[in-house]
Coordinates of C-alpha atoms in Angstrom, one line a residue:
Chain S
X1 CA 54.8 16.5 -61.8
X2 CA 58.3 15.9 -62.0
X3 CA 59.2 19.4 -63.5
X4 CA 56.7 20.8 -60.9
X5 CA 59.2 19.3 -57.8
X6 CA 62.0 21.0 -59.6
X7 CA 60.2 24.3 -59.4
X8 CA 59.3 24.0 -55.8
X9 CA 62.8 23.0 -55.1
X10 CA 64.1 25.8 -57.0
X11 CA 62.0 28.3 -55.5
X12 CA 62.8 26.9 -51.9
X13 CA 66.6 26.9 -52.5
X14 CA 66.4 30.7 -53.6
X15 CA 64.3 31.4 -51.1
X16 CA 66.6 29.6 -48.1
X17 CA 69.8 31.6 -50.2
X18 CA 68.1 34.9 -49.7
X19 CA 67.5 34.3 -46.0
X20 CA 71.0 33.5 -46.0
X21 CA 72.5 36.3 -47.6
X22 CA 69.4 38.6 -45.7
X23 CA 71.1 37.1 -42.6
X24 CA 74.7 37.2 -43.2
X25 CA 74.4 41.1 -44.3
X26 CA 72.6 41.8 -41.1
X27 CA 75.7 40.2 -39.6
X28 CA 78.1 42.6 -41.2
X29 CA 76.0 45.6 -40.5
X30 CA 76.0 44.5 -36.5
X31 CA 79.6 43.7 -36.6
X32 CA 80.5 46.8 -38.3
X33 CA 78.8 48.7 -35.3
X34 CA 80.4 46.5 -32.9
X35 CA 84.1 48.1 -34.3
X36 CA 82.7 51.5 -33.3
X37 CA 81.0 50.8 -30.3
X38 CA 82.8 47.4 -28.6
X39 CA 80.7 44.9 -27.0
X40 CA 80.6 44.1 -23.4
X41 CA 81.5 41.3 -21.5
X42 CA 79.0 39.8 -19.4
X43 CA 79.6 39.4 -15.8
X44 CA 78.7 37.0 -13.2
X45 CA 75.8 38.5 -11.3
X46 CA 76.5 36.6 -7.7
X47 CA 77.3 38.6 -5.0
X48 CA 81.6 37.8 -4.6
X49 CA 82.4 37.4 -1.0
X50 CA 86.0 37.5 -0.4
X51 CA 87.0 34.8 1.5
X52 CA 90.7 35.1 1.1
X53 CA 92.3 38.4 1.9
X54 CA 91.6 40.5 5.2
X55 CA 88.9 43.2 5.1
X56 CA 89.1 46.4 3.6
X57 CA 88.6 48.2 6.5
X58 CA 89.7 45.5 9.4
X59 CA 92.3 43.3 9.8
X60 CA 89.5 40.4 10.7
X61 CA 90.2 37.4 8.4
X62 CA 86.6 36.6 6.9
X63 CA 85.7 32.5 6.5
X64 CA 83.3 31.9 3.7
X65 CA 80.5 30.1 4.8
X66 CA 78.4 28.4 3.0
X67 CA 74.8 29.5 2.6
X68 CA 73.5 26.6 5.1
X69 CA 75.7 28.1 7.7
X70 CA 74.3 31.6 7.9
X71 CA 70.9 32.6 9.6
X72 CA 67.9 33.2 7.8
X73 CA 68.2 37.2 7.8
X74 CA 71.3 37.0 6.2
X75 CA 70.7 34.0 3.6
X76 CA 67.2 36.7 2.7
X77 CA 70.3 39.2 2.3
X78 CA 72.1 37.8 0.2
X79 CA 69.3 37.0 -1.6
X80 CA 68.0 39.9 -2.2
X81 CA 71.5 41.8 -3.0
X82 CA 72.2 39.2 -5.5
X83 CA 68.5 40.2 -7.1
X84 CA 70.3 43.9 -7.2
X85 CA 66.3 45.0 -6.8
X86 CA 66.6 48.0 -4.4
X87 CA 63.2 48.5 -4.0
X88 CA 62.5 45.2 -2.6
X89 CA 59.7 45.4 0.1
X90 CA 61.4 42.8 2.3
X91 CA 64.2 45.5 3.0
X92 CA 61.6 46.8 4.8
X93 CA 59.8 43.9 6.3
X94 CA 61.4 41.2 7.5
X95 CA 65.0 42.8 7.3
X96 CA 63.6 45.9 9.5
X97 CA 64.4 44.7 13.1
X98 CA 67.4 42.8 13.8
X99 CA 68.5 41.1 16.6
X100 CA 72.2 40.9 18.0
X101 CA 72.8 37.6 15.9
X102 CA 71.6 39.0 13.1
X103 CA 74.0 42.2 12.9
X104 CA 77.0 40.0 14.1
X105 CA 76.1 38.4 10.6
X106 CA 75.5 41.4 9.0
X107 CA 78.8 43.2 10.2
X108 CA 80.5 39.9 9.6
X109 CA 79.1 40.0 5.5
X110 CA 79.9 43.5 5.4
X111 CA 84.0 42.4 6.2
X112 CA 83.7 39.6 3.8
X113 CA 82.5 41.8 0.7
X114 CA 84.8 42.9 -1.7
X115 CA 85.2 46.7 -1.4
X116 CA 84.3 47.3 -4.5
X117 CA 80.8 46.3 -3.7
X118 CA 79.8 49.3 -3.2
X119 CA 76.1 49.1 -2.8
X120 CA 75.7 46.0 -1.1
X121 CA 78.3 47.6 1.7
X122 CA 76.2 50.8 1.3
X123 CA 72.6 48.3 2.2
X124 CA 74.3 46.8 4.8
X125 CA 75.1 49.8 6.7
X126 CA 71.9 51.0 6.0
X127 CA 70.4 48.2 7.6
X128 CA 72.3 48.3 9.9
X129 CA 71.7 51.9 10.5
X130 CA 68.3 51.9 11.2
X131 CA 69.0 49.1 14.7
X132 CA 71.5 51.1 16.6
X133 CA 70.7 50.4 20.1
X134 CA 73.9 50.2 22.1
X135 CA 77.6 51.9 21.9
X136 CA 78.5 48.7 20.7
X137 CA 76.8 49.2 17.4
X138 CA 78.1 52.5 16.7
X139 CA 81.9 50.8 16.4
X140 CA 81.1 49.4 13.0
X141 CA 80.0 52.9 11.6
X142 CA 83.3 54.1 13.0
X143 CA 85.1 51.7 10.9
X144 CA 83.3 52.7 7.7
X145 CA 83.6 56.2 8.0
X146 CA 87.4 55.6 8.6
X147 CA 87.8 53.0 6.4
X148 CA 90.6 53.8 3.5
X149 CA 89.0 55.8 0.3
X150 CA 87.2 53.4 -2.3
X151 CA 89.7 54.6 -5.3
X152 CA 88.3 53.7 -8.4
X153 CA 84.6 51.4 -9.0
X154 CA 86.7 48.6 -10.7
X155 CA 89.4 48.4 -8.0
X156 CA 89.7 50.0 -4.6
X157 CA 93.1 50.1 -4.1
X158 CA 94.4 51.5 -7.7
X159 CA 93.2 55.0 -8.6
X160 CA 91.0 55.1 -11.7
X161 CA 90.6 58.8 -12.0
X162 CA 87.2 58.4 -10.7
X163 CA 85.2 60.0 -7.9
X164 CA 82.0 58.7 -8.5
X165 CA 80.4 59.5 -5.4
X166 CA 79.1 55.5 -5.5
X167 CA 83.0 55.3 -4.2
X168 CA 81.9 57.0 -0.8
X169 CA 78.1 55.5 -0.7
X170 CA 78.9 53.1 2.4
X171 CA 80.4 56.4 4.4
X172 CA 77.5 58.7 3.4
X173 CA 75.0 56.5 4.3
X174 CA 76.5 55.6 7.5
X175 CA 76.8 59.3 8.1
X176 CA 73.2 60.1 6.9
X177 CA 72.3 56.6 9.5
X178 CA 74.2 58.3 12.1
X179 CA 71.9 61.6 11.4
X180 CA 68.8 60.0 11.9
X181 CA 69.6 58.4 15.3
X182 CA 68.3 60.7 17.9
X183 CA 69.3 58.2 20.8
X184 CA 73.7 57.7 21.9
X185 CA 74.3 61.5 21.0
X186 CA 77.4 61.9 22.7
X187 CA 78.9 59.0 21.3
X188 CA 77.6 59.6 18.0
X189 CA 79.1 63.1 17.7
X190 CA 82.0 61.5 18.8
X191 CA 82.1 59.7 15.6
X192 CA 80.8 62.5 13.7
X193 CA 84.1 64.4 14.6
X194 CA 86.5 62.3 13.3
X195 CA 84.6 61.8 10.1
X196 CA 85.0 65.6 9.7
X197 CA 88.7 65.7 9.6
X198 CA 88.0 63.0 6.7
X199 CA 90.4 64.0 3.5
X200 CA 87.3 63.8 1.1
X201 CA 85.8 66.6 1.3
X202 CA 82.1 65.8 0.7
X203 CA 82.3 63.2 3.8
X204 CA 84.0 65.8 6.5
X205 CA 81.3 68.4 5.0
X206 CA 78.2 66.2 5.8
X207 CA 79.7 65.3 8.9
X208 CA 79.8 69.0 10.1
X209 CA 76.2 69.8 9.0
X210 CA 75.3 66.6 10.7
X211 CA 76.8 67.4 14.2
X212 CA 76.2 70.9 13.3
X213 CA 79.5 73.1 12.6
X214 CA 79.1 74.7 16.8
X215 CA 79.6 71.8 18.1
X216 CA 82.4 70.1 15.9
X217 CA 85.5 71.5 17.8
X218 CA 83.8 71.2 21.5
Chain V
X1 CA 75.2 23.5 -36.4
X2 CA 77.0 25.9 -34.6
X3 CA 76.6 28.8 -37.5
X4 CA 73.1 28.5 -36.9
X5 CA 73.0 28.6 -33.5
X6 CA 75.2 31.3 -34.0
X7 CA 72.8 33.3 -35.7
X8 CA 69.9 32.7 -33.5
X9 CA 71.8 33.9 -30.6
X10 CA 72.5 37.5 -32.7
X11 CA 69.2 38.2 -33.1
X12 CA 67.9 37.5 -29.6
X13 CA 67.0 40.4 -27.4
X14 CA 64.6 41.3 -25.2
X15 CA 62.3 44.1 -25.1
X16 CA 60.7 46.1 -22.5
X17 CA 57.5 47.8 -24.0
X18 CA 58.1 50.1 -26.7
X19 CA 61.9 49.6 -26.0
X20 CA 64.4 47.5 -28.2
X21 CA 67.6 46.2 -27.2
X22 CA 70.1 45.8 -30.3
X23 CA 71.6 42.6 -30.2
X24 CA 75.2 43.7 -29.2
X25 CA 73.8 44.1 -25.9
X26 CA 74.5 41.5 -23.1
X27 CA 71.9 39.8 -22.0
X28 CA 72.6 40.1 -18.2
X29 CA 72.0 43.9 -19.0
X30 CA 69.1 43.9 -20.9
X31 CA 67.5 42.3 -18.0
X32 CA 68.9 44.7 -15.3
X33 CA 68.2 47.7 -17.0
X34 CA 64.6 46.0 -17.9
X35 CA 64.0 45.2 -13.8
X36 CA 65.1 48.9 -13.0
X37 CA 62.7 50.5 -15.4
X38 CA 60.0 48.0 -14.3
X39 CA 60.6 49.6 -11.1
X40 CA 60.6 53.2 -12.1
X41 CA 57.4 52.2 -14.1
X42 CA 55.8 51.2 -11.1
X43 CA 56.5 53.9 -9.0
X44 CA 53.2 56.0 -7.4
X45 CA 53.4 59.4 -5.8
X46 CA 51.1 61.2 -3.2
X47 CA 52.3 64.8 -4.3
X48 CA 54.5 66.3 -7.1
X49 CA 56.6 69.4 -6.9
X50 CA 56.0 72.0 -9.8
X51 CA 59.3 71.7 -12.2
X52 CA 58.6 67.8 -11.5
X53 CA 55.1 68.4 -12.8
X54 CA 56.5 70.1 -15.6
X55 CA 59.4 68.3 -17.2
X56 CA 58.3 64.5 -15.9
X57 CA 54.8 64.8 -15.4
X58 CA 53.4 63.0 -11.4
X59 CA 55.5 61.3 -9.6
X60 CA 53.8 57.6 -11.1
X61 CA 54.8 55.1 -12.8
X62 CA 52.9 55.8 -16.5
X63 CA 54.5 59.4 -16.8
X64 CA 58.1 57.9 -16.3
X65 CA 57.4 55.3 -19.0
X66 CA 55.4 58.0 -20.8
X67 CA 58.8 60.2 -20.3
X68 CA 61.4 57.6 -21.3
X69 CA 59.8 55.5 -24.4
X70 CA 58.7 58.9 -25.9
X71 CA 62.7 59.9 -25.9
X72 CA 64.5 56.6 -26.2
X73 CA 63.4 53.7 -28.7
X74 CA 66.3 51.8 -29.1
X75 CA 69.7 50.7 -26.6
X76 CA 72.6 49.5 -28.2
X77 CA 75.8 48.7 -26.5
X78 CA 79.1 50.9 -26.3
X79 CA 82.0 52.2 -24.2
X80 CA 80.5 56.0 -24.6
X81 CA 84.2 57.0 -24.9
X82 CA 85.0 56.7 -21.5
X83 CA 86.1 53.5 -18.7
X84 CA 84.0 54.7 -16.4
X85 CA 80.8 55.7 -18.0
X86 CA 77.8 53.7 -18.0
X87 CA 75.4 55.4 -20.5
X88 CA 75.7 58.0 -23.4
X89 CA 73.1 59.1 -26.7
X90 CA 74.6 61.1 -29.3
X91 CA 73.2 63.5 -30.7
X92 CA 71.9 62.7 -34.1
X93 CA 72.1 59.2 -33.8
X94 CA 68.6 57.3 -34.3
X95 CA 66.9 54.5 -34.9
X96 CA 66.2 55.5 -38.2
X97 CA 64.2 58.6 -38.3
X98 CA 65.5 62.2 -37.8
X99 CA 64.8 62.4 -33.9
X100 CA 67.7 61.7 -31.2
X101 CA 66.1 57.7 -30.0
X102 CA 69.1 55.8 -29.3
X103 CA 71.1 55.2 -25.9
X104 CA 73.8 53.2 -25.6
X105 CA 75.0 51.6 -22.1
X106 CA 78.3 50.2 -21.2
X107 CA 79.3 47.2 -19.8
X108 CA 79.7 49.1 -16.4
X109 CA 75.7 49.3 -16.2
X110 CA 76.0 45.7 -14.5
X111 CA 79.5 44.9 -13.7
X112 CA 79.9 48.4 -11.0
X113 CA 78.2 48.6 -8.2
X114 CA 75.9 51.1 -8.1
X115 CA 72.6 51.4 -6.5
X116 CA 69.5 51.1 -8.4
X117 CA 68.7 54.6 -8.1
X118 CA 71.9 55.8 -9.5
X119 CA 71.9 53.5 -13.0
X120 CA 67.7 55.3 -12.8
X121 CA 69.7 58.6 -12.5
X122 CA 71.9 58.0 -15.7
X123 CA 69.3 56.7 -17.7
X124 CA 66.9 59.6 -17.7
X125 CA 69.6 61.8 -17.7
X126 CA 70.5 60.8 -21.0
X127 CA 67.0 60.0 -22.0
X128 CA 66.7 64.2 -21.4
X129 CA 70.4 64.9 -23.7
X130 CA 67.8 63.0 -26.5
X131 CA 64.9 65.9 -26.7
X132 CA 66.4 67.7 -30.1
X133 CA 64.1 70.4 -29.8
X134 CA 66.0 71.3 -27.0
X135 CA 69.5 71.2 -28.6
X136 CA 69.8 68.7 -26.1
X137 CA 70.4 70.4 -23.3
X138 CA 73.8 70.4 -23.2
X139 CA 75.8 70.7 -20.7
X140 CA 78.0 74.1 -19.6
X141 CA 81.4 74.6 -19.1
X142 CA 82.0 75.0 -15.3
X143 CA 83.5 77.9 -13.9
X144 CA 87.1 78.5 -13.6
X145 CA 88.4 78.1 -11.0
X146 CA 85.0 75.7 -9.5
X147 CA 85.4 74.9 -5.6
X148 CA 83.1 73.9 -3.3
X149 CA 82.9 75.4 0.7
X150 CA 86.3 74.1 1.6
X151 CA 87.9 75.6 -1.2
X152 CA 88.9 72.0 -2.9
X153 CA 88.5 71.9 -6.3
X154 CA 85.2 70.1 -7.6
X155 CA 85.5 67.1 -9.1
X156 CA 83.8 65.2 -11.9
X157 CA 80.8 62.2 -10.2
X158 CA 82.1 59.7 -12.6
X159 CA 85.8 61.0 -13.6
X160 CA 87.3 62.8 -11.0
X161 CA 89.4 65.1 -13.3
X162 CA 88.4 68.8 -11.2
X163 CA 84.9 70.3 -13.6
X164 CA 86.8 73.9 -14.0
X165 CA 86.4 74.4 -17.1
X166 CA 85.1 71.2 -18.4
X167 CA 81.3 70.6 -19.9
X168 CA 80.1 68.9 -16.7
X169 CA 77.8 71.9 -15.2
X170 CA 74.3 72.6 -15.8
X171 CA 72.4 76.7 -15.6
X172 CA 69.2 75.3 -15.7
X173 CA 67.4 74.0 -13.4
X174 CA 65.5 71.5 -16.1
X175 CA 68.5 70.4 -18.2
X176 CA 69.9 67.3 -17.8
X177 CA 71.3 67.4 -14.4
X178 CA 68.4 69.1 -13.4
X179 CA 66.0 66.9 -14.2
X180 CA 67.9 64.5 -12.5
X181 CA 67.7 66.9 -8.8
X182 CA 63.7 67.2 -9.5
X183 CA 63.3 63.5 -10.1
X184 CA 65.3 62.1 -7.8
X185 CA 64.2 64.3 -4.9
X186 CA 60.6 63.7 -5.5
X187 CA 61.4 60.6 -5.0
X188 CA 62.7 61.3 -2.3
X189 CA 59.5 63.1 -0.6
X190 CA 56.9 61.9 -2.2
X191 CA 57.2 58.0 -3.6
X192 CA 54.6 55.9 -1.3
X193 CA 56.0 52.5 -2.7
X194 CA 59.7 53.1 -2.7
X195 CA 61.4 51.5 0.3
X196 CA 63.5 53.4 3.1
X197 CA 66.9 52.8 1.0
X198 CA 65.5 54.1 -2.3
X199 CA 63.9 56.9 -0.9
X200 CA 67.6 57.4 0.9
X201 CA 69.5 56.9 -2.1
X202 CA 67.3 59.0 -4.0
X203 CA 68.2 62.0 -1.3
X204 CA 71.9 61.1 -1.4
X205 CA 72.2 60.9 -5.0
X206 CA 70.2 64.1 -5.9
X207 CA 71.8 66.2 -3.2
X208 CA 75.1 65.2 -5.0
X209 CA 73.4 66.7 -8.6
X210 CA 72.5 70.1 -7.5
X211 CA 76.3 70.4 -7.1
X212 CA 76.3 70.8 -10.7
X213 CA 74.1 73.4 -11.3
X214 CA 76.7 76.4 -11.4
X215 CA 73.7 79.1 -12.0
X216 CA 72.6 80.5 -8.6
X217 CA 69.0 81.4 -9.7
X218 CA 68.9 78.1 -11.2
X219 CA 70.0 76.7 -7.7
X220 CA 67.3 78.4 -5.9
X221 CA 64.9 77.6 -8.0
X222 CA 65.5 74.0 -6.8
X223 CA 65.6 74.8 -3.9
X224 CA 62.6 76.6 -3.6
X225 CA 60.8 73.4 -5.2
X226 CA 62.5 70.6 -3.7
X227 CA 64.1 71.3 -0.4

């Protein structure tokens, strides 16, 4: 009985050293792949809004508020940008139609976002985009066309030898917004002007074939 | 205690159907990249243009998984050789048979921001660099000198050095930046469950991919099926 232990011992010792050494060899093969091919850092996936410096594109000082002190709209907004699920049916449902509180939010996030956020900026204009009603609302979309070129994904302000066109998503979709609004013409051709004197290239070409190139000097 | 906790933590990944995730990869992107596919997988289409019909299949959901498990089998994590890239397979490299299966992303799948429909873009345009049979569609060397309509030079999506020259062209209109104009614009036209933005983003992002394609008849044969 005694000598029977000692085998089942044995056995379970050799069997927990194998596992072991199964394990720590699987551990050397992953590290040695990790030398060739680095791993990652993981990064925080909440939406950073930058409470302390003035906006990239205006000089308006953004207050961080907390989430109790936005409206509903924009708490769903932040939400859902946070989710970083694009093809979220609520984009098109209860963020659709905004009223005037509701853009003054939006607008107001838009300012507070770190410019490197490029697609949250980019959804917000968008969203913005499809509830131009006045003359009023087309000042924003002149700020983003004219706002100062996103120069690298990881920092705006220090070129990265990049030109991902993500850099430019928040002016292309304002301009494509701006395309698709059949109503404030005049003022949006206006607009469409001075984003075709833009130094990128691809923004002052899609502003020409938006106004159409006939029009652009008149 | 900690060793062992250690270890469990190596060996934890996640998997998204017939897809495995090496360990080295973060777990924050395992789950992105699992959401986006879940997405593409769920995608449904009321039409399909022809070179769509013949490199991805419809415009639904089961031909993009179909497409993208039958070229990629396992993700592990890399830099891809370059600060800004977010995805890259090499050719050769698999997950233990002879066939190109592996893809690895970078830490810049999650940490830029990109829309959805541009880390979708990458993805399957490496998933196409895997097919072997294909010498994997590589890219071409752009045209010296390459300018666009203003005469500026053109520049690289994710490096900005100017393309003369440089492998980042495509003369086909199926290769890999090809495929990426016929997905993403039939996305574009014909996805019934893809909200306004995608549908928008999948019109601004494969606008931005024909660039690429330096052969004219190539061009118009996009054209002629997408636009």
């Amino acid at each position: 009985m005694q000598k029977r232990k000692k085998i089942y011992s044995a056995i379970s010792t050799s069997l927990i050293l194998l596992g072991l050494i199964f394990v720590l060899q699987r551990q050397k093969t992953l590290v040695s792949e990790e030398v060739n091919a680095p791993i990652p850092t993981t990064v925080s996936p909440q939406l950073e809004i930058d409470d302390q410096a003035p906006s990239f594109s205006t000089a308006v000082t953004v207050i961080k508020k907390p989430a109790s002190n936005w409206n509903q709209k924009t708490n769903l907004l932040i939400k859902l940008l946070e989710n970083k699920n694009d093809n979220d049916p609520r984009y098109d449902s209860e963020l659709k139609v905004l009223e005037e509180n509701d853009k003054a939010e939006f607008r107001k996030l838009y300012h507070g976002l770190k410019p490197e956020k490029r697609n949250e900026r980019g959804t917000i204009v968008f969203l913005l985009g499809r509830n131009i009603q006045s003359v009023n609302d087309l000042e924003f979309f002149r700020e983003v066309i004219t706002e100062p070129k996103c120069l690298s994904m990881t920092n705006c302000h220090i070129s990265e030898n990049t030109d991902d066109i993500t850099l430019i998503y928040p002016q292309v979709m304002a301009l494509r917004m701006l395309k698709t609004n059949a109503s404030l013409k005049p003022e949006i051709q206006a607009i469409l002007r001075v984003a075709s004197t833009n130094p990128d290239p691809r923004i002052s070409k899609l502003a020409r074939v938006s106004v159409g190139s006939s029009n652009i000097n008149k | 205690m900690s060793k062992l906790i250690l270890f469990t933590g190596l060996f934890v990944s996640l998997s998204a159907g017939a897809l495995e995730f090496q360990s080295g990869v973060p777990m924050d992107i395992q789950k992105q990249m699992i959401q986006d596919l879940d997405f593409f997988y769920s995608v449904s289409g009321e039409a399909v243009s022809e070179l769509h019909k013949n490199v991805f299949g419809d415009v639904s959901g089961s031909d993009y998984k179909k497409f993208f498990e039958s070229r990629v089998s396992v993700v592990g994590a890399g830099t891809c050789g370059s600060a800004s890239a977010v995805a890259c397979v090499w050719p050769g490299v698999s997950s233990g048979g002879t066939h190109t299966d592996n893809m690895f992303i970078t830490k810049n799948y999650t940490k830029l921001s990109h829309p959805q429909i541009a880390r979708l873009m990458v993805v399957y345009h490496e998933a196409r660099h895997t097919e072997d049979e294909n010498e994997n569609w590589p890219h071409i060397d752009c045209p010296t000198p390459y300018l666009d309509e203003n005469g500026h030079d053109r520049v690289s999506i994710w490096t900005q050095t100017p393309l003369q020259g440089l492998p980042g062209c495509d003369e086909t209109p199926i290769g890999s930046y090809g495929s990426s104009v016929v997905l993403l614009k039939n996305i574009q036209k014909y996805c019934v469950n893809c909200n306004e933005k995608v549908k928008m983003d999948a019109g601004i992002y494969g606008d931005d991919q024909l660039e690429r394609i330096t052969n004219a008849e190539a061009k118009k044969d996009l054209q002629r099926d997408l636009y």
